[in-house]
Amino acid sequence: GVLMMCPMNAYLENELQKRYNLHRFWTCPEKPAFLETHRNSIRAIVGNASAGADAQLIDDLPKLEIISSFSVGLDRIDLGKCKEKGIRVTNTPDVLTEDVADLAIGLILALLRRLCQCDSYVKSGKWKYGDFKLTTKFSGKSVGIIGLGRIGTAIAKRAQGFSCPINYYSRTEKPDVGYKYYPTVVELAQNSDILVVACPLTDETRHIVNRQVMDALGPKGVLINIGRGPHVDEKELVKALTEGRLGGAGLDVFEEEPHVPEELFGLENVVLLPHVGSATVETRNAMADLVVGNLEAHFAGKPLLTQVV
Ligand code: 8YV
């Protein structure tokens, strides 16, 4: 049996159903009773960025062999527990890199050029009655990236196309990338007009964008988050934005999705998206193929396609 944690993608659900005895966890009214009944038949879990597998669930399923995640981020899976119990873990890297990097650039442009306000200005008929106020140029602005992995690098390449100087922070300096390295996020923020969060969420990166970083970015700086909500101290972000200590924010992720702080709704210098970084038909299909491909490889005794643990 395969346990799917929450609704993700119709194509994925269909492909899983064709191959396996698929249990949709979100439709079970009595979860503890369900786990008790199926504890000896569930051999795989399919999770995503909002529902993974914690230590308790892993312990409740003694026949669990593999967790195949419909996401690149693995912060919802207890990886330590998986290592300890010899449970394999796979994710969906690479196939979503371009979409997430594209969306980061989209957020920057939407925020600086006020695309959403421009759109409603025209659609509401206001264009006939006045001028739209000037916005902020993107090309040539310095871009600071937290995390120069697959996604961070793809964002850097795109920003280079806009003639932006690129700075980055990561745990260690990368040789030969040609971008300016800063050993702390505060220094990165001090030296960047636009700060982009593109690292995995771990204990070390939780609230990596704190009040000090926001103040270093300053009233002309903008924050872009396409990583995970908890990378940013959201309470401090709301304060920094409402007090005018931070220039703006473009956010695809939040600390308690789908909850978004309502204080942000009225702010002109904020763009809010419902976690859609990888949400294109093409990419979600490719992610689904990887999830299924990993399960098939596992049950056929073949090497996994994208193994993490
Ligand atoms: C998805 C993501 O939103 O890959 C990730 O880490 O956050 C996203 O691609 C999610 O897992 C889809 O359900």
PDB file of C-alpha atoms and ligand atoms in Angstrom:
ATOM      1  CA  GLY A   1       0.000   0.000   0.000  1.00  0.00           C
ATOM      2  CA  VAL A   2       0.978   3.641  -0.635  1.00  0.00           C
ATOM      3  CA  LEU A   3      -0.130   6.378   1.746  1.00  0.00           C
ATOM      4  CA  MET A   4      -0.671   9.782   0.127  1.00  0.00           C
ATOM      5  CA  MET A   5      -0.665  12.535   2.739  1.00  0.00           C
ATOM      6  CA  CYS A   6      -2.739  15.284   1.108  1.00  0.00           C
ATOM      7  CA  PRO A   7      -4.184  16.253  -2.271  1.00  0.00           C
ATOM      8  CA  MET A   8      -1.321  17.305  -4.574  1.00  0.00           C
ATOM      9  CA  ASN A   9      -1.917  16.673  -8.235  1.00  0.00           C
ATOM     10  CA  ALA A  10      -4.610  14.774 -10.138  1.00  0.00           C
ATOM     11  CA  TYR A  11      -2.182  13.209 -12.610  1.00  0.00           C
ATOM     12  CA  LEU A  12       0.033  11.948  -9.757  1.00  0.00           C
ATOM     13  CA  GLU A  13      -2.947  10.520  -7.898  1.00  0.00           C
ATOM     14  CA  ASN A  14      -4.081   8.720 -11.036  1.00  0.00           C
ATOM     15  CA  GLU A  15      -0.665   7.237 -11.795  1.00  0.00           C
ATOM     16  CA  LEU A  16      -0.321   6.034  -8.184  1.00  0.00           C
ATOM     17  CA  GLN A  17      -3.780   4.529  -8.210  1.00  0.00           C
ATOM     18  CA  LYS A  18      -3.010   2.589 -11.421  1.00  0.00           C
ATOM     19  CA  ARG A  19      -0.001   0.923  -9.810  1.00  0.00           C
ATOM     20  CA  TYR A  20      -0.630   0.634  -6.083  1.00  0.00           C
ATOM     21  CA  ASN A  21      -3.233   0.235  -3.410  1.00  0.00           C
ATOM     22  CA  LEU A  22      -3.525   3.980  -2.790  1.00  0.00           C
ATOM     23  CA  HIS A  23      -4.738   5.349   0.556  1.00  0.00           C
ATOM     24  CA  ARG A  24      -5.728   9.015   0.637  1.00  0.00           C
ATOM     25  CA  PHE A  25      -4.871  10.012   4.208  1.00  0.00           C
ATOM     26  CA  TRP A  26      -6.821  13.272   4.093  1.00  0.00           C
ATOM     27  CA  THR A  27     -10.062  11.377   3.459  1.00  0.00           C
ATOM     28  CA  CYS A  28      -9.670   9.164   6.559  1.00  0.00           C
ATOM     29  CA  PRO A  29     -11.989  10.390   9.304  1.00  0.00           C
ATOM     30  CA  GLU A  30     -10.215   8.404  12.049  1.00  0.00           C
ATOM     31  CA  LYS A  31      -6.486   8.633  11.392  1.00  0.00           C
ATOM     32  CA  PRO A  32      -5.208   6.622  14.407  1.00  0.00           C
ATOM     33  CA  ALA A  33      -7.687   3.804  13.661  1.00  0.00           C
ATOM     34  CA  PHE A  34      -6.724   3.866   9.982  1.00  0.00           C
ATOM     35  CA  LEU A  35      -3.018   3.567  10.844  1.00  0.00           C
ATOM     36  CA  GLU A  36      -3.739   0.732  13.263  1.00  0.00           C
ATOM     37  CA  THR A  37      -5.634  -1.187  10.547  1.00  0.00           C
ATOM     38  CA  HIS A  38      -3.047  -0.636   7.803  1.00  0.00           C
ATOM     39  CA  ARG A  39       0.196  -0.547   9.782  1.00  0.00           C
ATOM     40  CA  ASN A  40       1.420  -3.826   8.298  1.00  0.00           C
ATOM     41  CA  SER A  41       0.580  -3.082   4.662  1.00  0.00           C
ATOM     42  CA  ILE A  42       1.783   0.489   4.053  1.00  0.00           C
ATOM     43  CA  ARG A  43       5.250   0.372   2.500  1.00  0.00           C
ATOM     44  CA  ALA A  44       5.478   3.851   1.000  1.00  0.00           C
ATOM     45  CA  ILE A  45       4.472   7.429   1.781  1.00  0.00           C
ATOM     46  CA  VAL A  46       3.954  10.200  -0.774  1.00  0.00           C
ATOM     47  CA  GLY A  47       4.169  13.618   0.872  1.00  0.00           C
ATOM     48  CA  ASN A  48       4.831  17.188  -0.216  1.00  0.00           C
ATOM     49  CA  ALA A  49       5.878  20.615   1.074  1.00  0.00           C
ATOM     50  CA  SER A  50       2.886  20.883   3.387  1.00  0.00           C
ATOM     51  CA  ALA A  51       2.516  17.298   4.621  1.00  0.00           C
ATOM     52  CA  GLY A  52       5.463  14.956   5.064  1.00  0.00           C
ATOM     53  CA  ALA A  53       6.238  12.332   7.673  1.00  0.00           C
ATOM     54  CA  ASP A  54       7.174  13.078  11.265  1.00  0.00           C
ATOM     55  CA  ALA A  55       8.823  10.649  13.709  1.00  0.00           C
ATOM     56  CA  GLN A  56       5.458   9.547  15.097  1.00  0.00           C
ATOM     57  CA  LEU A  57       4.025   8.560  11.699  1.00  0.00           C
ATOM     58  CA  ILE A  58       7.248   6.759  10.759  1.00  0.00           C
ATOM     59  CA  ASP A  59       7.134   4.817  14.027  1.00  0.00           C
ATOM     60  CA  ASP A  60       3.449   3.984  13.472  1.00  0.00           C
ATOM     61  CA  LEU A  61       4.266   2.249  10.163  1.00  0.00           C
ATOM     62  CA  PRO A  62       6.691  -0.644  10.802  1.00  0.00           C
ATOM     63  CA  LYS A  63       6.653  -1.807   7.164  1.00  0.00           C
ATOM     64  CA  LEU A  64       7.510   1.610   5.748  1.00  0.00           C
ATOM     65  CA  GLU A  65      10.394   1.386   3.237  1.00  0.00           C
ATOM     66  CA  ILE A  66      10.346   4.629   1.280  1.00  0.00           C
ATOM     67  CA  ILE A  67       9.093   8.221   1.394  1.00  0.00           C
ATOM     68  CA  SER A  68       8.784   9.743  -2.069  1.00  0.00           C
ATOM     69  CA  SER A  69       8.208  13.483  -1.747  1.00  0.00           C
ATOM     70  CA  PHE A  70       6.401  15.597  -4.342  1.00  0.00           C
ATOM     71  CA  SER A  71       8.761  18.502  -3.540  1.00  0.00           C
ATOM     72  CA  VAL A  72      12.436  19.392  -3.561  1.00  0.00           C
ATOM     73  CA  GLY A  73      12.246  20.630   0.040  1.00  0.00           C
ATOM     74  CA  LEU A  74      12.414  17.928   2.695  1.00  0.00           C
ATOM     75  CA  ASP A  75      11.763  20.004   5.805  1.00  0.00           C
ATOM     76  CA  ARG A  76       8.501  18.143   6.541  1.00  0.00           C
ATOM     77  CA  ILE A  77      10.251  14.774   6.770  1.00  0.00           C
ATOM     78  CA  ASP A  78      12.154  13.586   9.828  1.00  0.00           C
ATOM     79  CA  LEU A  79      15.317  12.683   7.914  1.00  0.00           C
ATOM     80  CA  GLY A  80      17.196  11.659  11.071  1.00  0.00           C
ATOM     81  CA  LYS A  81      14.505   9.123  11.872  1.00  0.00           C
ATOM     82  CA  CYS A  82      14.579   7.808   8.281  1.00  0.00           C
ATOM     83  CA  LYS A  83      18.362   7.299   8.424  1.00  0.00           C
ATOM     84  CA  GLU A  84      18.068   5.556  11.756  1.00  0.00           C
ATOM     85  CA  LYS A  85      15.386   3.166  10.484  1.00  0.00           C
ATOM     86  CA  GLY A  86      16.853   2.653   7.012  1.00  0.00           C
ATOM     87  CA  ILE A  87      13.893   4.259   5.256  1.00  0.00           C
ATOM     88  CA  ARG A  88      14.750   5.666   1.851  1.00  0.00           C
ATOM     89  CA  VAL A  89      13.778   9.229   0.931  1.00  0.00           C
ATOM     90  CA  THR A  90      13.473  10.794  -2.523  1.00  0.00           C
ATOM     91  CA  ASN A  91      12.520  14.292  -3.703  1.00  0.00           C
ATOM     92  CA  THR A  92      11.954  16.172  -7.001  1.00  0.00           C
ATOM     93  CA  PRO A  93      15.047  18.323  -7.650  1.00  0.00           C
ATOM     94  CA  ASP A  94      16.072  19.925 -10.986  1.00  0.00           C
ATOM     95  CA  VAL A  95      12.697  19.625 -12.741  1.00  0.00           C
ATOM     96  CA  LEU A  96      11.312  22.604 -10.778  1.00  0.00           C
ATOM     97  CA  THR A  97      14.443  24.790 -10.689  1.00  0.00           C
ATOM     98  CA  GLU A  98      13.565  26.912 -13.735  1.00  0.00           C
ATOM     99  CA  ASP A  99       9.997  27.582 -12.616  1.00  0.00           C
ATOM    100  CA  VAL A 100      11.003  28.654  -9.128  1.00  0.00           C
ATOM    101  CA  ALA A 101      13.780  30.900 -10.464  1.00  0.00           C
ATOM    102  CA  ASP A 102      11.391  32.355 -13.064  1.00  0.00           C
ATOM    103  CA  LEU A 103       8.905  33.120 -10.292  1.00  0.00           C
ATOM    104  CA  ALA A 104      11.568  34.858  -8.179  1.00  0.00           C
ATOM    105  CA  ILE A 105      12.257  37.213 -11.090  1.00  0.00           C
ATOM    106  CA  GLY A 106       8.501  37.604 -11.609  1.00  0.00           C
ATOM    107  CA  LEU A 107       8.094  38.617  -7.963  1.00  0.00           C
ATOM    108  CA  ILE A 108      10.903  41.173  -8.261  1.00  0.00           C
ATOM    109  CA  LEU A 109       9.372  42.717 -11.371  1.00  0.00           C
ATOM    110  CA  ALA A 110       5.840  42.620  -9.945  1.00  0.00           C
ATOM    111  CA  LEU A 111       7.045  44.344  -6.783  1.00  0.00           C
ATOM    112  CA  LEU A 112       9.357  46.986  -8.272  1.00  0.00           C
ATOM    113  CA  ARG A 113       7.266  47.798 -11.342  1.00  0.00           C
ATOM    114  CA  ARG A 114       3.961  47.470  -9.443  1.00  0.00           C
ATOM    115  CA  LEU A 115       2.499  45.140 -12.048  1.00  0.00           C
ATOM    116  CA  CYS A 116      -0.504  44.102  -9.939  1.00  0.00           C
ATOM    117  CA  GLN A 117      -1.471  47.728  -9.232  1.00  0.00           C
ATOM    118  CA  CYS A 118      -0.944  48.606 -12.914  1.00  0.00           C
ATOM    119  CA  ASP A 119      -3.268  45.800 -13.934  1.00  0.00           C
ATOM    120  CA  SER A 120      -6.064  46.845 -11.585  1.00  0.00           C
ATOM    121  CA  TYR A 121      -5.519  50.507 -12.593  1.00  0.00           C
ATOM    122  CA  VAL A 122      -6.391  49.601 -16.162  1.00  0.00           C
ATOM    123  CA  LYS A 123      -9.109  47.060 -15.362  1.00  0.00           C
ATOM    124  CA  SER A 124     -10.896  49.392 -12.940  1.00  0.00           C
ATOM    125  CA  GLY A 125     -11.066  52.096 -15.610  1.00  0.00           C
ATOM    126  CA  LYS A 126      -8.909  54.567 -13.615  1.00  0.00           C
ATOM    127  CA  TRP A 127      -6.428  55.102 -16.470  1.00  0.00           C
ATOM    128  CA  LYS A 128      -8.819  57.544 -18.120  1.00  0.00           C
ATOM    129  CA  TYR A 129      -8.698  59.854 -15.097  1.00  0.00           C
ATOM    130  CA  GLY A 130      -5.058  60.209 -14.154  1.00  0.00           C
ATOM    131  CA  ASP A 131      -1.429  59.232 -14.166  1.00  0.00           C
ATOM    132  CA  PHE A 132       0.041  56.135 -12.612  1.00  0.00           C
ATOM    133  CA  LYS A 133       2.856  57.021 -10.246  1.00  0.00           C
ATOM    134  CA  LEU A 134       6.426  56.117 -11.177  1.00  0.00           C
ATOM    135  CA  THR A 135       7.921  52.847 -10.024  1.00  0.00           C
ATOM    136  CA  THR A 136      11.432  51.452  -9.406  1.00  0.00           C
ATOM    137  CA  LYS A 137      13.927  50.140 -11.957  1.00  0.00           C
ATOM    138  CA  PHE A 138      15.071  46.519 -11.677  1.00  0.00           C
ATOM    139  CA  SER A 139      17.921  46.300 -14.226  1.00  0.00           C
ATOM    140  CA  GLY A 140      21.274  46.980 -12.596  1.00  0.00           C
ATOM    141  CA  LYS A 141      20.106  46.608  -8.979  1.00  0.00           C
ATOM    142  CA  SER A 142      22.306  44.432  -6.779  1.00  0.00           C
ATOM    143  CA  VAL A 143      20.797  41.056  -5.986  1.00  0.00           C
ATOM    144  CA  GLY A 144      21.815  39.137  -2.853  1.00  0.00           C
ATOM    145  CA  ILE A 145      20.986  35.456  -2.785  1.00  0.00           C
ATOM    146  CA  ILE A 146      20.837  33.332   0.359  1.00  0.00           C
ATOM    147  CA  GLY A 147      21.769  29.813  -0.730  1.00  0.00           C
ATOM    148  CA  LEU A 148      23.608  29.303  -4.012  1.00  0.00           C
ATOM    149  CA  GLY A 149      22.315  25.817  -4.785  1.00  0.00           C
ATOM    150  CA  ARG A 150      20.375  24.770  -7.861  1.00  0.00           C
ATOM    151  CA  ILE A 151      17.620  27.360  -7.452  1.00  0.00           C
ATOM    152  CA  GLY A 152      19.869  30.164  -6.169  1.00  0.00           C
ATOM    153  CA  THR A 153      22.211  29.689  -9.121  1.00  0.00           C
ATOM    154  CA  ALA A 154      19.307  29.738 -11.593  1.00  0.00           C
ATOM    155  CA  ILE A 155      18.099  33.020 -10.042  1.00  0.00           C
ATOM    156  CA  ALA A 156      21.623  34.476 -10.287  1.00  0.00           C
ATOM    157  CA  LYS A 157      21.830  33.579 -14.001  1.00  0.00           C
ATOM    158  CA  ARG A 158      18.501  35.249 -14.697  1.00  0.00           C
ATOM    159  CA  ALA A 159      19.406  38.363 -12.680  1.00  0.00           C
ATOM    160  CA  GLN A 160      22.665  38.601 -14.641  1.00  0.00           C
ATOM    161  CA  GLY A 161      20.488  38.940 -17.741  1.00  0.00           C
ATOM    162  CA  PHE A 162      19.158  42.131 -16.099  1.00  0.00           C
ATOM    163  CA  SER A 163      22.757  43.403 -15.597  1.00  0.00           C
ATOM    164  CA  CYS A 164      22.476  42.968 -11.836  1.00  0.00           C
ATOM    165  CA  PRO A 165      25.636  42.554  -9.731  1.00  0.00           C
ATOM    166  CA  ILE A 166      25.204  39.277  -7.829  1.00  0.00           C
ATOM    167  CA  ASN A 167      26.107  38.729  -4.167  1.00  0.00           C
ATOM    168  CA  TYR A 168      25.469  35.605  -2.158  1.00  0.00           C
ATOM    169  CA  TYR A 169      25.639  34.014   1.242  1.00  0.00           C
ATOM    170  CA  SER A 170      26.120  30.302   1.823  1.00  0.00           C
ATOM    171  CA  ARG A 171      27.756  28.284   4.573  1.00  0.00           C
ATOM    172  CA  THR A 172      30.972  28.088   2.568  1.00  0.00           C
ATOM    173  CA  GLU A 173      32.299  30.214  -0.270  1.00  0.00           C
ATOM    174  CA  LYS A 174      31.919  28.536  -3.684  1.00  0.00           C
ATOM    175  CA  PRO A 175      35.041  28.568  -5.814  1.00  0.00           C
ATOM    176  CA  ASP A 176      34.887  30.044  -9.338  1.00  0.00           C
ATOM    177  CA  VAL A 177      31.280  31.262  -9.351  1.00  0.00           C
ATOM    178  CA  GLY A 178      32.262  34.873 -10.031  1.00  0.00           C
ATOM    179  CA  TYR A 179      29.718  36.298  -7.569  1.00  0.00           C
ATOM    180  CA  LYS A 180      30.599  38.281  -4.456  1.00  0.00           C
ATOM    181  CA  TYR A 181      30.523  36.165  -1.301  1.00  0.00           C
ATOM    182  CA  TYR A 182      29.503  37.536   2.087  1.00  0.00           C
ATOM    183  CA  PRO A 183      30.130  35.380   5.146  1.00  0.00           C
ATOM    184  CA  THR A 184      27.020  36.664   6.983  1.00  0.00           C
ATOM    185  CA  VAL A 185      23.468  37.388   5.883  1.00  0.00           C
ATOM    186  CA  VAL A 186      23.615  40.832   7.551  1.00  0.00           C
ATOM    187  CA  GLU A 187      26.587  41.853   5.380  1.00  0.00           C
ATOM    188  CA  LEU A 188      24.834  40.401   2.322  1.00  0.00           C
ATOM    189  CA  ALA A 189      21.715  42.464   3.119  1.00  0.00           C
ATOM    190  CA  GLN A 190      23.770  45.635   3.722  1.00  0.00           C
ATOM    191  CA  ASN A 191      25.274  45.293   0.248  1.00  0.00           C
ATOM    192  CA  SER A 192      22.172  44.279  -1.735  1.00  0.00           C
ATOM    193  CA  ASP A 193      19.113  46.141  -3.052  1.00  0.00           C
ATOM    194  CA  ILE A 194      17.162  42.911  -3.395  1.00  0.00           C
ATOM    195  CA  LEU A 195      17.566  39.969  -1.003  1.00  0.00           C
ATOM    196  CA  VAL A 196      16.326  36.574  -2.211  1.00  0.00           C
ATOM    197  CA  VAL A 197      15.870  33.535   0.051  1.00  0.00           C
ATOM    198  CA  ALA A 198      16.687  30.337  -1.876  1.00  0.00           C
ATOM    199  CA  CYS A 199      18.119  27.897   0.669  1.00  0.00           C
ATOM    200  CA  PRO A 200      16.621  24.734   2.191  1.00  0.00           C
ATOM    201  CA  LEU A 201      14.818  25.067   5.535  1.00  0.00           C
ATOM    202  CA  THR A 202      16.864  23.528   8.344  1.00  0.00           C
ATOM    203  CA  ASP A 203      17.430  24.296  12.040  1.00  0.00           C
ATOM    204  CA  GLU A 204      20.278  26.591  10.948  1.00  0.00           C
ATOM    205  CA  THR A 205      18.245  28.542   8.381  1.00  0.00           C
ATOM    206  CA  ARG A 206      15.018  29.006  10.390  1.00  0.00           C
ATOM    207  CA  HIS A 207      14.502  32.805  10.773  1.00  0.00           C
ATOM    208  CA  ILE A 208      17.722  33.408   8.830  1.00  0.00           C
ATOM    209  CA  VAL A 209      16.034  36.673   7.814  1.00  0.00           C
ATOM    210  CA  ASN A 210      15.527  38.270  11.241  1.00  0.00           C
ATOM    211  CA  ARG A 211      15.015  41.876  12.352  1.00  0.00           C
ATOM    212  CA  GLN A 212      18.721  42.665  12.068  1.00  0.00           C
ATOM    213  CA  VAL A 213      18.813  41.432   8.463  1.00  0.00           C
ATOM    214  CA  MET A 214      15.665  43.414   7.588  1.00  0.00           C
ATOM    215  CA  ASP A 215      17.189  46.561   9.060  1.00  0.00           C
ATOM    216  CA  ALA A 216      20.422  45.908   7.135  1.00  0.00           C
ATOM    217  CA  LEU A 217      18.370  45.673   3.924  1.00  0.00           C
ATOM    218  CA  GLY A 218      16.684  48.927   4.919  1.00  0.00           C
ATOM    219  CA  PRO A 219      13.835  51.166   3.726  1.00  0.00           C
ATOM    220  CA  LYS A 220      14.950  50.988   0.093  1.00  0.00           C
ATOM    221  CA  GLY A 221      15.661  47.251   0.113  1.00  0.00           C
ATOM    222  CA  VAL A 222      13.233  44.495  -0.810  1.00  0.00           C
ATOM    223  CA  LEU A 223      12.936  40.904   0.344  1.00  0.00           C
ATOM    224  CA  ILE A 224      11.927  38.044  -1.950  1.00  0.00           C
ATOM    225  CA  ASN A 225      11.084  34.652  -0.430  1.00  0.00           C
ATOM    226  CA  ILE A 226      10.576  31.642  -2.688  1.00  0.00           C
ATOM    227  CA  GLY A 227      12.105  29.240  -0.112  1.00  0.00           C
ATOM    228  CA  ARG A 228      10.048  28.476   2.987  1.00  0.00           C
ATOM    229  CA  GLY A 229       7.978  30.739   5.213  1.00  0.00           C
ATOM    230  CA  PRO A 230       9.953  29.996   8.393  1.00  0.00           C
ATOM    231  CA  HIS A 231      13.144  31.349   6.780  1.00  0.00           C
ATOM    232  CA  VAL A 232      11.708  34.769   7.620  1.00  0.00           C
ATOM    233  CA  ASP A 233      10.622  35.999  11.036  1.00  0.00           C
ATOM    234  CA  GLU A 234       7.131  36.908   9.829  1.00  0.00           C
ATOM    235  CA  LYS A 235       6.132  38.963  12.887  1.00  0.00           C
ATOM    236  CA  GLU A 236       9.242  41.095  12.459  1.00  0.00           C
ATOM    237  CA  LEU A 237       8.588  41.333   8.721  1.00  0.00           C
ATOM    238  CA  VAL A 238       5.095  42.715   9.344  1.00  0.00           C
ATOM    239  CA  LYS A 239       6.583  45.275  11.755  1.00  0.00           C
ATOM    240  CA  ALA A 240       9.421  46.248   9.417  1.00  0.00           C
ATOM    241  CA  LEU A 241       6.978  46.770   6.543  1.00  0.00           C
ATOM    242  CA  THR A 242       4.287  48.621   8.492  1.00  0.00           C
ATOM    243  CA  GLU A 243       6.920  50.825  10.196  1.00  0.00           C
ATOM    244  CA  GLY A 244       8.599  51.604   6.867  1.00  0.00           C
ATOM    245  CA  ARG A 245      11.944  50.114   7.921  1.00  0.00           C
ATOM    246  CA  LEU A 246      11.879  47.753   4.915  1.00  0.00           C
ATOM    247  CA  GLY A 247      11.170  48.825   1.335  1.00  0.00           C
ATOM    248  CA  GLY A 248       8.983  45.906   0.277  1.00  0.00           C
ATOM    249  CA  ALA A 249       8.486  42.174   0.088  1.00  0.00           C
ATOM    250  CA  GLY A 250       7.545  39.610  -2.541  1.00  0.00           C
ATOM    251  CA  LEU A 251       6.488  36.380  -0.867  1.00  0.00           C
ATOM    252  CA  ASP A 252       5.504  32.993  -2.262  1.00  0.00           C
ATOM    253  CA  VAL A 253       5.742  31.217   1.108  1.00  0.00           C
ATOM    254  CA  PHE A 254       4.553  31.882   4.671  1.00  0.00           C
ATOM    255  CA  GLU A 255       5.125  30.553   8.160  1.00  0.00           C
ATOM    256  CA  GLU A 256       1.652  28.994   8.601  1.00  0.00           C
ATOM    257  CA  GLU A 257       0.315  28.332   5.105  1.00  0.00           C
ATOM    258  CA  PRO A 258      -2.359  28.986   4.007  1.00  0.00           C
ATOM    259  CA  HIS A 259      -2.528  31.639   6.758  1.00  0.00           C
ATOM    260  CA  VAL A 260      -1.072  34.996   5.679  1.00  0.00           C
ATOM    261  CA  PRO A 261      -0.805  37.919   8.119  1.00  0.00           C
ATOM    262  CA  GLU A 262      -3.704  40.230   7.264  1.00  0.00           C
ATOM    263  CA  GLU A 263      -1.635  43.315   8.095  1.00  0.00           C
ATOM    264  CA  LEU A 264       0.088  42.686   4.753  1.00  0.00           C
ATOM    265  CA  PHE A 265      -3.110  42.796   2.685  1.00  0.00           C
ATOM    266  CA  GLY A 266      -3.349  46.577   2.573  1.00  0.00           C
ATOM    267  CA  LEU A 267       0.301  47.270   1.755  1.00  0.00           C
ATOM    268  CA  GLU A 268       1.173  48.585  -1.717  1.00  0.00           C
ATOM    269  CA  ASN A 269       4.799  47.486  -1.458  1.00  0.00           C
ATOM    270  CA  VAL A 270       3.997  43.818  -0.930  1.00  0.00           C
ATOM    271  CA  VAL A 271       3.201  41.060  -3.438  1.00  0.00           C
ATOM    272  CA  LEU A 272       1.702  37.854  -2.022  1.00  0.00           C
ATOM    273  CA  LEU A 273       1.492  34.542  -3.878  1.00  0.00           C
ATOM    274  CA  PRO A 274      -0.079  31.244  -2.710  1.00  0.00           C
ATOM    275  CA  HIS A 275       3.081  29.034  -2.852  1.00  0.00           C
ATOM    276  CA  VAL A 276       3.122  28.614  -6.643  1.00  0.00           C
ATOM    277  CA  GLY A 277       6.871  28.437  -7.355  1.00  0.00           C
ATOM    278  CA  SER A 278       6.655  25.060  -9.072  1.00  0.00           C
ATOM    279  CA  ALA A 279       3.009  25.316 -10.071  1.00  0.00           C
ATOM    280  CA  THR A 280       3.082  24.904 -13.853  1.00  0.00           C
ATOM    281  CA  VAL A 281       1.466  21.999 -15.690  1.00  0.00           C
ATOM    282  CA  GLU A 282       4.801  20.995 -17.214  1.00  0.00           C
ATOM    283  CA  THR A 283       6.745  20.989 -13.956  1.00  0.00           C
ATOM    284  CA  ARG A 284       4.071  19.376 -11.793  1.00  0.00           C
ATOM    285  CA  ASN A 285       3.805  16.545 -14.352  1.00  0.00           C
ATOM    286  CA  ALA A 286       7.597  16.112 -14.298  1.00  0.00           C
ATOM    287  CA  MET A 287       7.533  16.095 -10.481  1.00  0.00           C
ATOM    288  CA  ALA A 288       4.776  13.470 -10.511  1.00  0.00           C
ATOM    289  CA  ASP A 289       6.795  11.305 -12.930  1.00  0.00           C
ATOM    290  CA  LEU A 290       9.757  11.486 -10.541  1.00  0.00           C
ATOM    291  CA  VAL A 291       7.640  10.530  -7.517  1.00  0.00           C
ATOM    292  CA  VAL A 292       6.240   7.506  -9.367  1.00  0.00           C
ATOM    293  CA  GLY A 293       9.589   6.666 -10.995  1.00  0.00           C
ATOM    294  CA  ASN A 294      11.284   6.529  -7.611  1.00  0.00           C
ATOM    295  CA  LEU A 295       8.599   4.231  -6.192  1.00  0.00           C
ATOM    296  CA  GLU A 296       8.798   1.956  -9.244  1.00  0.00           C
ATOM    297  CA  ALA A 297      12.584   1.798  -9.039  1.00  0.00           C
ATOM    298  CA  HIS A 298      12.421   1.021  -5.345  1.00  0.00           C
ATOM    299  CA  PHE A 299       9.893  -1.809  -5.687  1.00  0.00           C
ATOM    300  CA  ALA A 300      11.786  -3.209  -8.704  1.00  0.00           C
ATOM    301  CA  GLY A 301      15.041  -3.255  -6.732  1.00  0.00           C
ATOM    302  CA  LYS A 302      16.639  -0.728  -9.111  1.00  0.00           C
ATOM    303  CA  PRO A 303      18.668   2.379  -8.204  1.00  0.00           C
ATOM    304  CA  LEU A 304      16.472   5.306  -7.156  1.00  0.00           C
ATOM    305  CA  LEU A 305      16.274   8.323  -9.498  1.00  0.00           C
ATOM    306  CA  THR A 306      16.688  11.087  -6.916  1.00  0.00           C
ATOM    307  CA  GLN A 307      17.663   9.606  -3.577  1.00  0.00           C
ATOM    308  CA  VAL A 308      18.364  11.853  -0.588  1.00  0.00           C
ATOM    309  CA  VAL A 309      18.560   9.309   2.251  1.00  0.00           C
TER     310      VAL A 309
HETATM  311  C1  8YV B   1       5.443  22.451  -3.938  1.00  0.00           C
HETATM  312  C2  8YV B   1       7.796  22.975  -2.961  1.00  0.00           C
HETATM  313  O1  8YV B   1       4.721  23.557  -3.598  1.00  0.00           O
HETATM  314  O2  8YV B   1       9.307  21.566  -4.065  1.00  0.00           O
HETATM  315  C3  8YV B   1       9.047  22.158  -3.032  1.00  0.00           C
HETATM  316  O3  8YV B   1       9.779  22.105  -2.039  1.00  0.00           O
HETATM  317  O4  8YV B   1       7.582  23.705  -2.065  1.00  0.00           O
HETATM  318  C4  8YV B   1       6.821  22.887  -4.089  1.00  0.00           C
HETATM  319  O5  8YV B   1       7.337  22.404  -5.241  1.00  0.00           O
HETATM  320  C5  8YV B   1       4.801  21.333  -3.245  1.00  0.00           C
HETATM  321  O6  8YV B   1       5.549  20.346  -2.712  1.00  0.00           O
HETATM  322  C6  8YV B   1       3.696  20.809  -4.119  1.00  0.00           C
HETATM  323  O7  8YV B   1       2.745  20.158  -3.434  1.00  0.00           O
END
